Short mmCIF file of C-alpha atoms in Angstrom, two decimals:
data_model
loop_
_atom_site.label_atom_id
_atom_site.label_comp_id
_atom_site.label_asym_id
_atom_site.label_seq_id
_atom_site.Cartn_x
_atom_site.Cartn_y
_atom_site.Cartn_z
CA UNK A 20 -13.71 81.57 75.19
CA UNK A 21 -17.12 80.61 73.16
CA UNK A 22 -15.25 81.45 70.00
CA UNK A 23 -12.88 78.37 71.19
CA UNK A 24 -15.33 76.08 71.21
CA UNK A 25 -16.46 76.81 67.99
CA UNK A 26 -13.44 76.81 66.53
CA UNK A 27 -13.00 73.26 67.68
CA UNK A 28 -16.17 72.06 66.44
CA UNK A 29 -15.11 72.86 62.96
CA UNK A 30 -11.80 71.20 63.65
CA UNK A 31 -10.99 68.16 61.27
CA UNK A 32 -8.14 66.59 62.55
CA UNK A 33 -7.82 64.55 65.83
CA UNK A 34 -4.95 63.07 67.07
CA UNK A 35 -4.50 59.48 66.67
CA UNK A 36 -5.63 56.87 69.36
CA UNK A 37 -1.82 55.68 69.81
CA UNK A 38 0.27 58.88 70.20
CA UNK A 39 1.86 59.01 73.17
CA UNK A 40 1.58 61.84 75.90
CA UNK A 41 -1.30 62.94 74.82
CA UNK A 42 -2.95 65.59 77.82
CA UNK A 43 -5.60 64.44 79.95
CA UNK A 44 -9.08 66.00 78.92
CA UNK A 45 -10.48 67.21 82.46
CA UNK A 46 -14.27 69.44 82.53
CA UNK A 47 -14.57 70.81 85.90
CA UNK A 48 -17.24 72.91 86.94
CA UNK A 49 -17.20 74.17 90.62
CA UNK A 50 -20.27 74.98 91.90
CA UNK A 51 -21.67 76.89 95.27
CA UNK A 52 -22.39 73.72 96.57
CA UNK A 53 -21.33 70.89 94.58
CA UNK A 54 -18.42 70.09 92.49
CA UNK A 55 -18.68 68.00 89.47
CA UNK A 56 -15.26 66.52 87.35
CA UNK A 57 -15.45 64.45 84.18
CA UNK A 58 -11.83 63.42 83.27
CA UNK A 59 -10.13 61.04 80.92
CA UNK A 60 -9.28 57.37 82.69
CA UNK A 61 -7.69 54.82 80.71
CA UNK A 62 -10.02 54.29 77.77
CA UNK A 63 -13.16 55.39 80.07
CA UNK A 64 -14.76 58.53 81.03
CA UNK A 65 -14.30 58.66 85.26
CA UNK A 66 -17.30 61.38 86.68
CA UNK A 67 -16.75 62.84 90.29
CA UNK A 68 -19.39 64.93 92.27
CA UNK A 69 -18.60 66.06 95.82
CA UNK A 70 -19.41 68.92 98.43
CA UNK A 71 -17.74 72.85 97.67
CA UNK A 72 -16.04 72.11 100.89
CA UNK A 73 -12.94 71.74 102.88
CA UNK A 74 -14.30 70.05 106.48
CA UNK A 75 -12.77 70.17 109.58
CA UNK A 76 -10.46 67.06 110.93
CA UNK A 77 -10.13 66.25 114.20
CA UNK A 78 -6.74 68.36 113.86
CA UNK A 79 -8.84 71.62 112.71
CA UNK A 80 -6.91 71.22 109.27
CA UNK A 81 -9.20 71.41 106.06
CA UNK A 82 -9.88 67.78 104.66
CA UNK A 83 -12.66 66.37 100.96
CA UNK A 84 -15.63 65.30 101.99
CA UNK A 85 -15.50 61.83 100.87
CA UNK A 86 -16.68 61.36 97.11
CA UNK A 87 -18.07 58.35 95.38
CA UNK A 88 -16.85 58.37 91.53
CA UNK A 89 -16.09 55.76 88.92
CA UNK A 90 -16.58 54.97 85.26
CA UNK A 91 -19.71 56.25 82.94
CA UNK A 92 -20.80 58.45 85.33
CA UNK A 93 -21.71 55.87 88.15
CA UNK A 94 -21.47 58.05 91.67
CA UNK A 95 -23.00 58.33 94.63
CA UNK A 96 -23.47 62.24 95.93
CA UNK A 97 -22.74 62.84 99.39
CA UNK A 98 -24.52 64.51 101.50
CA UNK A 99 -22.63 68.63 103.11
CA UNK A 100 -21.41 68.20 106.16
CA UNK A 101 -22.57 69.76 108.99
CA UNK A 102 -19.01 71.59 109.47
CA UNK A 103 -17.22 72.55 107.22
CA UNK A 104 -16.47 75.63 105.16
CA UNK A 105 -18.07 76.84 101.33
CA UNK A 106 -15.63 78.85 99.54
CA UNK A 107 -17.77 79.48 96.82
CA UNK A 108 -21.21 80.50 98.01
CA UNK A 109 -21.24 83.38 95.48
CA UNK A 110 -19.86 81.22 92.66
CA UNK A 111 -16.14 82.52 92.87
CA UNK A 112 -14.36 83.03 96.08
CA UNK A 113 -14.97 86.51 96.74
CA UNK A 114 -12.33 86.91 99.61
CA UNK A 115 -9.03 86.07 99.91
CA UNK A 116 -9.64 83.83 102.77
CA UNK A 117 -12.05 82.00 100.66
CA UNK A 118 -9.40 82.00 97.21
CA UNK A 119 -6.92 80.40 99.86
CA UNK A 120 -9.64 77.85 101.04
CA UNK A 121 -10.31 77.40 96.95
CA UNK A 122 -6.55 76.63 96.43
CA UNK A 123 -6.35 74.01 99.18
CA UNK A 124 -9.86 72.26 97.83
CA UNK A 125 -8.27 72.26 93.69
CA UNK A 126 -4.88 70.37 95.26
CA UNK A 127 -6.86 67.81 97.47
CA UNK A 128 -8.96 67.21 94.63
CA UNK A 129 -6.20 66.45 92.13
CA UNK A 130 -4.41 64.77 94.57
CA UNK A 131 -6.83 62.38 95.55
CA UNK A 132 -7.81 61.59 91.63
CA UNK A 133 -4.11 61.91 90.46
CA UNK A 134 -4.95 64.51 87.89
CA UNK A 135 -1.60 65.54 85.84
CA UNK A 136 -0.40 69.08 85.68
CA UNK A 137 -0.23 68.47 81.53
CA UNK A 138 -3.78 68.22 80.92
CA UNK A 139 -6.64 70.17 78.57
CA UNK A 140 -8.62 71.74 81.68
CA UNK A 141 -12.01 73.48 80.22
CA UNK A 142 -13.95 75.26 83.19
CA UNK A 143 -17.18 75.54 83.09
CA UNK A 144 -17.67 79.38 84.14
CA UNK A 145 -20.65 80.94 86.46
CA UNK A 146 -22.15 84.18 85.02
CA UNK A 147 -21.08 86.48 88.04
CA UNK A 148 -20.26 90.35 87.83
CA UNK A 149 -17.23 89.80 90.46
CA UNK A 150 -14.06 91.28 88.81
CA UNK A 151 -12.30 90.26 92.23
CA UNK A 152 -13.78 86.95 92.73
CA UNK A 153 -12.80 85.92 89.22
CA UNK A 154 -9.55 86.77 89.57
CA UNK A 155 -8.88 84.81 92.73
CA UNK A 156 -10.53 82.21 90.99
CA UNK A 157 -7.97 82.29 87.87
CA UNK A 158 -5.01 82.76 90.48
CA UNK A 159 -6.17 80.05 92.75
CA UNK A 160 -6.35 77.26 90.06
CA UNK A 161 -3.10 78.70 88.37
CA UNK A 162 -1.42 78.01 91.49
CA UNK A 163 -1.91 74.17 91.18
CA UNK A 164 -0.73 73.59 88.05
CA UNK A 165 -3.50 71.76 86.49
CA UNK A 166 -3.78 72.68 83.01
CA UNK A 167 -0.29 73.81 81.57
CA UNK A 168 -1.41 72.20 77.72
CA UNK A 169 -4.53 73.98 77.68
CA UNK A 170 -6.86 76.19 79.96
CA UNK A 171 -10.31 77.69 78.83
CA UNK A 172 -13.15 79.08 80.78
CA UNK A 173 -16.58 78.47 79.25
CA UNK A 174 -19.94 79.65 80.38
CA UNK A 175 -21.67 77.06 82.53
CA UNK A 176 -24.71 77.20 80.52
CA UNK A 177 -23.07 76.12 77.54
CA UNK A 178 -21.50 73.88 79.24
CA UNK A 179 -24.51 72.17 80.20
CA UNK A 180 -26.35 72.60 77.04
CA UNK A 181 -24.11 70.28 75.15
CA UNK A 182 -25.45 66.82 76.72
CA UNK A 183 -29.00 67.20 76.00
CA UNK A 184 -28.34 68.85 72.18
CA UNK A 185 -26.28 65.92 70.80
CA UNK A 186 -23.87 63.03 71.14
CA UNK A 187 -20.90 65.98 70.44
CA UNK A 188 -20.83 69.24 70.41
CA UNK A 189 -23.39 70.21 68.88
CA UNK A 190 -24.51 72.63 70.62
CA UNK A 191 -22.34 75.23 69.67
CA UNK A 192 -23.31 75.21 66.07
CA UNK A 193 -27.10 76.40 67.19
CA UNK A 194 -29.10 79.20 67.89
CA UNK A 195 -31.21 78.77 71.33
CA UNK A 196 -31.75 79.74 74.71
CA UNK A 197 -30.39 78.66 77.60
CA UNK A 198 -31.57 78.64 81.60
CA UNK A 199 -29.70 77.50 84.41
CA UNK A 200 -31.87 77.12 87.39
CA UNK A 201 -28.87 77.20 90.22
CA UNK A 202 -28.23 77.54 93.62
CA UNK A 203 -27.52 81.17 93.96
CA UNK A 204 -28.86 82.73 90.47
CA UNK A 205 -31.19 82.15 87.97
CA UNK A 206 -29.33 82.69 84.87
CA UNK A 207 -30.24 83.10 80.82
CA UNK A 208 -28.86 83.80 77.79
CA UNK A 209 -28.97 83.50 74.24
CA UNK A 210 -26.61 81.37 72.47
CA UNK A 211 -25.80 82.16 68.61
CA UNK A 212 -23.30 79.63 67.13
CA UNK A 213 -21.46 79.57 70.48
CA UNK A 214 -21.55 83.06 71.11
CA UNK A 215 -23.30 84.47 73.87
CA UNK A 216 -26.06 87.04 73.95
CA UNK A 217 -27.86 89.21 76.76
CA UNK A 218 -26.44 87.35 79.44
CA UNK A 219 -29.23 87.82 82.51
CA UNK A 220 -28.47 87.15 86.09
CA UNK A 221 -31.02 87.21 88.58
CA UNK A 222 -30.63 86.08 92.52
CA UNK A 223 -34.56 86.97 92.86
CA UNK A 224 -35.27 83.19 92.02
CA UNK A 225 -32.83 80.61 93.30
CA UNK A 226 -32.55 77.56 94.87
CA UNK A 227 -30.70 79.10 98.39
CA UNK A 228 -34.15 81.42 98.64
CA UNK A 229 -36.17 78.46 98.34
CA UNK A 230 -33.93 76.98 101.49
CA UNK A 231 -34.66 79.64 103.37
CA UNK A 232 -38.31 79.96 102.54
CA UNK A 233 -38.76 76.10 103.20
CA UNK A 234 -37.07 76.93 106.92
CA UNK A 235 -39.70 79.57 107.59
CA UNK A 236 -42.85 77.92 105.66
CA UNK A 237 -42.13 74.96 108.28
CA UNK A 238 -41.95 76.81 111.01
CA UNK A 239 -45.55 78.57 110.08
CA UNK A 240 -46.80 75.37 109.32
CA UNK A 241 -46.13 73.73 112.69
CA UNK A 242 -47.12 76.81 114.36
CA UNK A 243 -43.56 77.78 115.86
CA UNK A 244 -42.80 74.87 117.43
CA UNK A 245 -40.03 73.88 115.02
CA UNK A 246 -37.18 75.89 113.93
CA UNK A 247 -34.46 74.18 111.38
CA UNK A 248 -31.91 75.63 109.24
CA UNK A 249 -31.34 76.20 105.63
CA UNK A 250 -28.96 73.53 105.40
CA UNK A 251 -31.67 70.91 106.42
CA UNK A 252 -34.38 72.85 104.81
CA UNK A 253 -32.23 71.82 101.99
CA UNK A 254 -32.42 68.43 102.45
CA UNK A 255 -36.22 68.33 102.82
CA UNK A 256 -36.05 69.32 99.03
CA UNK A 257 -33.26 67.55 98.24
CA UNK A 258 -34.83 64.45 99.21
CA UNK A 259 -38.66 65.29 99.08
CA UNK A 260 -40.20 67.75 96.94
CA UNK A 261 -41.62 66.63 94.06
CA UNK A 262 -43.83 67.81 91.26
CA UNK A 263 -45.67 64.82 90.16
CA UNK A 264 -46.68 63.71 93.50
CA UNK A 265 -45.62 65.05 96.96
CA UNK A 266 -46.25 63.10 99.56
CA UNK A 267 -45.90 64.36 103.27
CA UNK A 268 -43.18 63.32 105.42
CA UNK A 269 -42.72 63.25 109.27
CA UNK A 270 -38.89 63.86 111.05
CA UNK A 271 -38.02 64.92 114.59
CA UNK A 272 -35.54 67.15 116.04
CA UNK A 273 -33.96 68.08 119.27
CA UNK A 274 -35.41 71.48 121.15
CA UNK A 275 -32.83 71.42 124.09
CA UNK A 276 -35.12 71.35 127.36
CA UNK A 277 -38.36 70.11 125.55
CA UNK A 278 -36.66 66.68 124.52
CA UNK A 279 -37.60 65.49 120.68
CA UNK A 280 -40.06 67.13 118.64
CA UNK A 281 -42.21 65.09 116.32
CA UNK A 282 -43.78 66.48 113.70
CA UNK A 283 -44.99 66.60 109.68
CA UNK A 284 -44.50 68.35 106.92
CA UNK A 285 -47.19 68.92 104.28
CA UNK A 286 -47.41 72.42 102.94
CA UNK A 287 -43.88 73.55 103.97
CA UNK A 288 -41.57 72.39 100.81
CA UNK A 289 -44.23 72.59 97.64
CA UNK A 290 -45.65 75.93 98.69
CA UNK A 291 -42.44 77.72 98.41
CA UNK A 292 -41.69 76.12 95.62
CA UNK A 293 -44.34 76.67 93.79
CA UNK A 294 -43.44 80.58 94.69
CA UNK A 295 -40.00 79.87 93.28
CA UNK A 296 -41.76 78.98 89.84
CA UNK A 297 -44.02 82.08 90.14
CA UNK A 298 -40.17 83.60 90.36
CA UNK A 299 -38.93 82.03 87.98
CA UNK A 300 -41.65 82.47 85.14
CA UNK A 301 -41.50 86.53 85.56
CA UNK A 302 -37.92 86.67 85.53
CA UNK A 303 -37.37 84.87 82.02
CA UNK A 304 -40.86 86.80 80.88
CA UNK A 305 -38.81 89.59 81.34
CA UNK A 306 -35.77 88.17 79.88
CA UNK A 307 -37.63 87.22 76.78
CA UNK A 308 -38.76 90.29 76.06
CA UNK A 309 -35.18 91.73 76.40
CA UNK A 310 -34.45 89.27 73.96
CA UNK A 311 -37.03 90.36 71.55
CA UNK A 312 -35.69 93.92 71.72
CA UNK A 313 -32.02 94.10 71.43
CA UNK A 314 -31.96 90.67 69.03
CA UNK A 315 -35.37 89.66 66.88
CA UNK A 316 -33.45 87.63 64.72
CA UNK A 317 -32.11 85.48 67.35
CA UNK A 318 -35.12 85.59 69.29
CA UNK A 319 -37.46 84.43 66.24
CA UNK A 320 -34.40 81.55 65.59
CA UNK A 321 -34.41 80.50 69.47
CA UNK A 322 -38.34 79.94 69.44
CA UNK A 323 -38.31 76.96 66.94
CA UNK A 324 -35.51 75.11 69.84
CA UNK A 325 -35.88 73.45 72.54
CA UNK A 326 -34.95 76.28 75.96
CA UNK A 327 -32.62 74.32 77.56
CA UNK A 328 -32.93 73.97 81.66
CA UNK A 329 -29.75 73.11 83.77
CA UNK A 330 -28.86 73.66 87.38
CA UNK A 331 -29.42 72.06 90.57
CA UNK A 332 -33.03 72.86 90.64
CA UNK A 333 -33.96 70.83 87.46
CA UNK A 334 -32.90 67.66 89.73
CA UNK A 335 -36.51 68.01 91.24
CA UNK A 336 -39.07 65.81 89.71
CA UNK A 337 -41.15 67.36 87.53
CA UNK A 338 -40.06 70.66 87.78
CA UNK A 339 -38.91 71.63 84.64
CA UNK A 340 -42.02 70.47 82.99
CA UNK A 341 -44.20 72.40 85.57
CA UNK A 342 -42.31 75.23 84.36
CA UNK A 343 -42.42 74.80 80.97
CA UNK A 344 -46.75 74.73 81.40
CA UNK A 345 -46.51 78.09 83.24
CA UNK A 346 -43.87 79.86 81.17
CA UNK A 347 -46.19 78.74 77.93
CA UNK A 348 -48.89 80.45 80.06
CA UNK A 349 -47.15 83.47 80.34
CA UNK A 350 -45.62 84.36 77.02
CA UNK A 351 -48.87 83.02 75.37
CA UNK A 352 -47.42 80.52 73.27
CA UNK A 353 -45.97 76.94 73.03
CA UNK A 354 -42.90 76.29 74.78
CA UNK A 355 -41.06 73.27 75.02
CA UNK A 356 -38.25 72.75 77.01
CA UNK A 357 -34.92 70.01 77.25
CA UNK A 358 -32.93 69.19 80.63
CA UNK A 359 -29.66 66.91 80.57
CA UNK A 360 -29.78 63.37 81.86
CA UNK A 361 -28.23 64.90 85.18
CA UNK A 362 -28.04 68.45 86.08
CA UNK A 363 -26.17 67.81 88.69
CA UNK A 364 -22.81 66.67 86.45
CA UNK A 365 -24.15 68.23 82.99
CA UNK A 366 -21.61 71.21 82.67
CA UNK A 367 -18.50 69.51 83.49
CA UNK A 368 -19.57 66.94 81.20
CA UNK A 369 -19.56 69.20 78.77
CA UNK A 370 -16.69 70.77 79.50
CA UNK A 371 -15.18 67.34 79.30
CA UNK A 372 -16.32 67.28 75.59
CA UNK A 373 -15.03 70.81 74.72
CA UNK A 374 -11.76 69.84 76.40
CA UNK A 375 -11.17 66.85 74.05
CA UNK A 376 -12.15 68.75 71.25
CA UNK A 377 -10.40 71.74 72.00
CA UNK A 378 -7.24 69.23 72.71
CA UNK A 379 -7.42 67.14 69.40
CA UNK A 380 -7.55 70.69 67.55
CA UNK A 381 -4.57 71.80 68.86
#
């Protein structure tokens, strides 16, 4: 898969800008929450982000969540619905129920954005240990047809290293490390000239633990008066938390017989996030010194890069440069750290770059 990429980084020929029937470039990567899609339109780049979801119509069939896209990137997200079903909540769909669910979400989605069967599809792959999972993920997408000139999966981190490291591809000509803070995993790796290294997987930090820890630090903080769920918990830091300055914010919600329940938050998202760091900063302590072990060389190499930080939890102001202080603190030396322009769309923009490549190599 990495070996691909690299192999098309090297590549000198491209096709030229008239030849006909040339296959669309599409980078997807499908994520436990959000889906992001960076395809070829015309002579502009067209970037999609949406819900991991199929929602119930009023006819109980599955139905996209409406999705904003258009060209360079220019999007608004939508919010999850409140019903609906995730098929990907471990990263793959891990049931058959779920690789069914998968199927029907891949054929809306190409449907809707008329994506053609003869396309370059590169896929911007979660690190999950999930033999099953993968598979239904390879049959699901098989099933629709989208890629017959050219299918790769690449690891997501990758993926989203290749924004912030150049204008190209860059980044798989380098030697560094690379962290993707994500919904259901913290993941990192070492990348040597595209090939991956000590790939580390941890679910002991992640953004759906900080959910749930938000839930339960607001329901200390107002005493037990207000319960909410992980999904709004979600959208407290989502829309609130904040690094360089926090403010506190007030909301209400309905407590059946007791009628609307004011009430602020103040302590309730930043404290468990500032746990999440604390996470965060022993897991890749540990990781480094993995690193150290089994690959010096690498290691040593790695240390005069930038880390680079992807993943839905980079999105939160200030963040990765809190973590970048107290991971410097920890390994007792300077670390400085990169994050794309968006971690939100960063890996299937990527992939979208690997997939033209890969495409003009052929």
């Amino acid at each position: 898969m990495t070996n691909d990429a690299a192999a098309a980084s090297r590549a000198g020929a491209t096709r030229e800008s008239g030849e006909r029937d040339v296959p669309t470039a599409i980078g997807v990567k499908f994520g436990s929450s959000r889906t992001a899609l960076v395809f070829d339109d015309c002579d502009a780049e067209t970037t999609v982000c949406l819900p991991s979801c199929l929602a119930d119509d009023d006819d109980g069939d599955g139905a996209l969540i409406g999705d904003g896209s258009g060209p360079n990137g220019e999007r608004p997200v939508g919010r999850s619905p409140e019903r609906g079903e995730f098929m990907l909540r471990s990263g793959v769909p891990a049931t058959a129920r779920d690789a069914e669910l998968f199927e029907r979400f891949v054929r809306e989605l190409c449907e809707r954005h008329g994506l053609p069967a003869e396309s370059a599809v590169v896929y911007a792959m979660p690190t999950v240990d999930d033999r099953v999972g993968l598979a239904n993920f390879g049959t699901a997408v098989g099933e629709c047809g989208l890629g017959a000139a050219l299918t790769r999966g690449v690891p997501e981190s990758l993926c989203a290293s290749i924004p912030p490291l150049g204008d190209g591809i860059e980044a798989v000509d380098e030697v560094f490390v690379a962290v993707n803070l994500g919904a259901t995993n913290l993941e990192a790796c070492a990348y040597r000239h595209g090939t991956r290294l000590l790939p580390f997987v941890s679910a002991d930090a992640s953004g759906d633990r900080v959910d749930r820890r938000i839930a339960e630090a607001v329901e200390t903080e107002t005493d037990g008066r207000v319960t909410i769920d992980p999904a709004t918990a979600r959208e407290y830091k989502e829309d609130h938390a904040d690094f360089d300055g926090f403010e506190p914010f007030a909301d209400a919600v309905e407590q059946g017989s007791e009628g609307t329940r004011e009430f602020t938050v103040e302590r309730g998202v930043m404290e468990p996030l500032d746990d999440y760091l604390d996470d965060a900063v022993a897991e890749l302590g540990d990781f480094f010194s993995r690193l150290a072990s089994s690959h010096m060389k690498t290691y040593q190499l790695a240390r005069a890069r930038p880390l680079v930080v992807s993943g839905g939890m980079a999105c939160i102001p200030g963040l990765v440069e809190a973590l970048e202080a107290r991971l410097a603190a920890e390994l007792d030396r300077p670390v400085e750290m990169v994050a794309p322009d968006d971690p939100t769309t960063a890996a299937a923009e990527g992939a979208h770059r690997l997939a033209v490549r890969l495409r003009d190599a052929a």
